[in-house]
Amino acid sequence: MVATALTKALTHPAAGAALDIEQISHAFDIDGAELPVLSDVSISVEPGEFVALLGPSGCGKSTLLRLVAGLDKPKAGRLREDEERIRRPHPSRVVVFQDPTLFPWRSVWDNVALGLEAQGILRSQRQRVDDALDLVGLSSFRNAYPHQLSGGMAQRVALARALVNDPKILILDEPLGKLDSLTRITMQAELVSLWQRKGFTTLLVTHDAEEALVLANRVVVFSERPARVKADIRVDRPYPRHRGDPYLADLRRQILGLLGLDATW
Amino acid sequence: MSTYSLSDGLASGAPRTSRAPLLATWIRESGVGVLASIAWIAFGLSCLWWEDVGDWSRTHSLGIAAFIIAAIALFGTVGADYLGSAGQALHKRAPWLVALGAFLTVWEVATAKFAWLPLPFFPPPQSIIEVYTDDLPKLLDSVFASVKLQLGGYLIGATIGFLTGVSIGWSRAVGYWVHPVLRFIGPLPATAWLPIAFFTFPSSWSASTFLIALATGFPVTVLTWSGVASVSNAYYDVARTLGAKPSFLVLKVAIPAALPHVFVGLFMGLGSSFAVLVVAEMIGVKAGLGWYLQWAQGWAAYANMYAALIVMSLLCSGAITLLFSIRDRLLVWQKGTVKW
């Protein structure tokens, strides 16, 4: 608790938004049959918090992110960003998906400019695009096309495309899932430093317990589908965190236990 | 004596070994160019050597022209090093020059000189040249009429097809109404409308424009539609979370993503509209290359027919080339992702 307060004080206190996920239930209709994916999920996220959503794959974490983003509507329950109901997508909540999904017909610069262009403010704010590219260290690739980038670079561009909008809530749907382990570790560090500098609230879906513990102040563990909140764990450790930290190792064992993997660890 | 001759052989043998590969490289480098020159000299000779079996006024000029081309090929080959890119271009096309020279020689001999091919139906090269020089105004008028008709019809058809395709792909309501109509009317060859079009439209020109637009519009519509429909939802999700309005989703996501498909439709439309153009000109419009062909046939002016055919194929392939270069410019981002 002290640590989260401290991180908040160190960064911009107003940069992040509070997020309230209140008794959300959701289901898919598959050939007329209803397949429940989320069952009575409630999470309250403070402004500037970094929350990792951890659970077995296919449990419904990504669905929850789509609901938070406003891309889909929940069957039951309410979502609020700073006390305001979430009804549709808004650039204050930007998603970085597992695939970079860059637009192949646009150059790197034009991809990053997408949000500002869609909101009709690109003309006056071109500098923000350059800044965002600087932030992820890809200024020299501004004129490249997506197919010329490596996986890690493409995901960095996707990150810049999100950050250029100065989101209050950054929603990360396993953005590092498809990267090789080296790139992954580098980008984890970059994510933490970006989050610390910018102070946005971050929601990260992952199925990697170690990633969750290295990055987040809070780890929410989900059950199998339909997902329920199984545990809500605070990670009160300063950054940068060390992977071999015995405290984290202990938490990891605990979390893997919750996920039903205690025998192997 | 023997030692002398041996040392003589050695002495002269040393430079020969270094000259022989030089000669070999020269033949490899320039042999085809020289061959091209020879082929065109043969063509020139074939024009001038024997008397024509018919009465053609351009035989002599054609022979001279063949010699000029032969000279250009020869000097271009010998002096390739001093000509830069022009020399390179000539070197690349030399094999075709050989083939063309040989073909023209055979053609000349088989028609104008010995009439191995029945004459009025297989005119010699010089009679086609004669058409280009003596019947130029009428031919140019026809070219102009054809281009005007084709361009108007194609642009109208492509525009309407593109807009219809985007609307069907985007809006379910539009799709509901337009799809069955398209299903019913689309596969009908545009030429089947010809009799109806020519008496419903006020002029044969507007009727032909309609037919060309129809022939273009159908493939463009269908491919634009399938292009828009196949755009991945992930792109829309990304754009929506970044604050995109529906108009942005159509103009900046759906259309650019569908553009590769649209171009396939444009190519198909171009091909089928050529067919309609020629038929429409032959039957209804009293102008254009199709009409010129028809007219030439009426007068048994076979040289004029061949001349018109050559112009027509140049125009059609020119149009395709133009469309290709527009596509290459617009879809430059595809370079490296797909093999063209």
Short mmCIF file of C-alpha atoms in Angstrom, two decimals, chain A residues 66 69-71 89-91 93-95 97 101-106 114-115 117-119 145 147 161 165, chain B residues 231-232 234-245 248 252-254 256-257 332-337:
data_model
loop_
_atom_site.label_atom_id
_atom_site.label_comp_id
_atom_site.label_asym_id
_atom_site.label_seq_id
_atom_site.Cartn_x
_atom_site.Cartn_y
_atom_site.Cartn_z
CA ARG A 66 -12.30 -6.05 -24.58
CA ALA A 69 -11.79 -1.12 -23.80
CA GLY A 70 -15.46 -0.74 -24.69
CA LEU A 71 -15.19 -2.96 -27.76
CA PRO A 89 -14.15 2.73 -27.05
CA HIS A 90 -12.36 5.93 -26.16
CA PRO A 91 -8.74 6.95 -26.80
CA ARG A 93 -8.26 3.61 -22.88
CA VAL A 94 -5.93 2.19 -25.50
CA VAL A 95 -5.31 -1.47 -26.16
CA PHE A 97 -2.96 -6.47 -28.65
CA THR A 101 -1.78 -5.35 -35.93
CA LEU A 102 0.05 -2.49 -37.59
CA PHE A 103 -1.64 -1.29 -40.78
CA PRO A 104 0.63 -2.73 -43.50
CA TRP A 105 -0.21 0.07 -45.93
CA ARG A 106 1.02 2.77 -43.57
CA LEU A 114 -3.33 6.84 -36.40
CA GLY A 115 -4.99 7.85 -33.13
CA GLU A 117 -5.55 11.36 -37.15
CA ALA A 118 -8.73 9.52 -36.14
CA GLN A 119 -9.45 12.20 -33.54
CA TYR A 145 6.81 -0.25 -43.61
CA HIS A 147 6.80 -5.81 -43.01
CA ARG A 161 0.75 4.03 -31.38
CA ASN A 165 -2.76 9.27 -27.28
CA VAL B 231 -10.56 -6.94 -43.89
CA SER B 232 -9.54 -8.35 -40.52
CA ALA B 234 -8.46 -6.64 -35.62
CA TYR B 235 -7.80 -3.56 -37.76
CA TYR B 236 -11.23 -2.15 -36.93
CA ASP B 237 -10.71 -2.91 -33.22
CA VAL B 238 -7.40 -1.06 -33.21
CA ALA B 239 -8.87 1.94 -35.00
CA ARG B 240 -11.94 2.02 -32.76
CA THR B 241 -9.93 1.99 -29.54
CA LEU B 242 -7.91 4.89 -30.95
CA GLY B 243 -11.07 6.94 -31.36
CA ALA B 244 -11.99 6.31 -35.00
CA LYS B 245 -15.45 7.27 -36.25
CA PHE B 248 -12.58 6.89 -40.66
CA LYS B 252 -8.77 4.86 -43.75
CA VAL B 253 -9.14 1.20 -42.82
CA ALA B 254 -11.54 -0.66 -45.12
CA PRO B 256 -6.79 0.89 -48.12
CA ALA B 257 -6.94 -2.68 -46.85
CA VAL B 332 4.15 0.36 -52.84
CA TRP B 333 3.72 -1.00 -49.31
CA GLN B 334 3.03 -4.44 -50.75
CA LYS B 335 6.53 -4.69 -52.13
CA GLY B 336 8.31 -7.26 -50.02
CA THR B 337 5.12 -8.76 -48.61
#
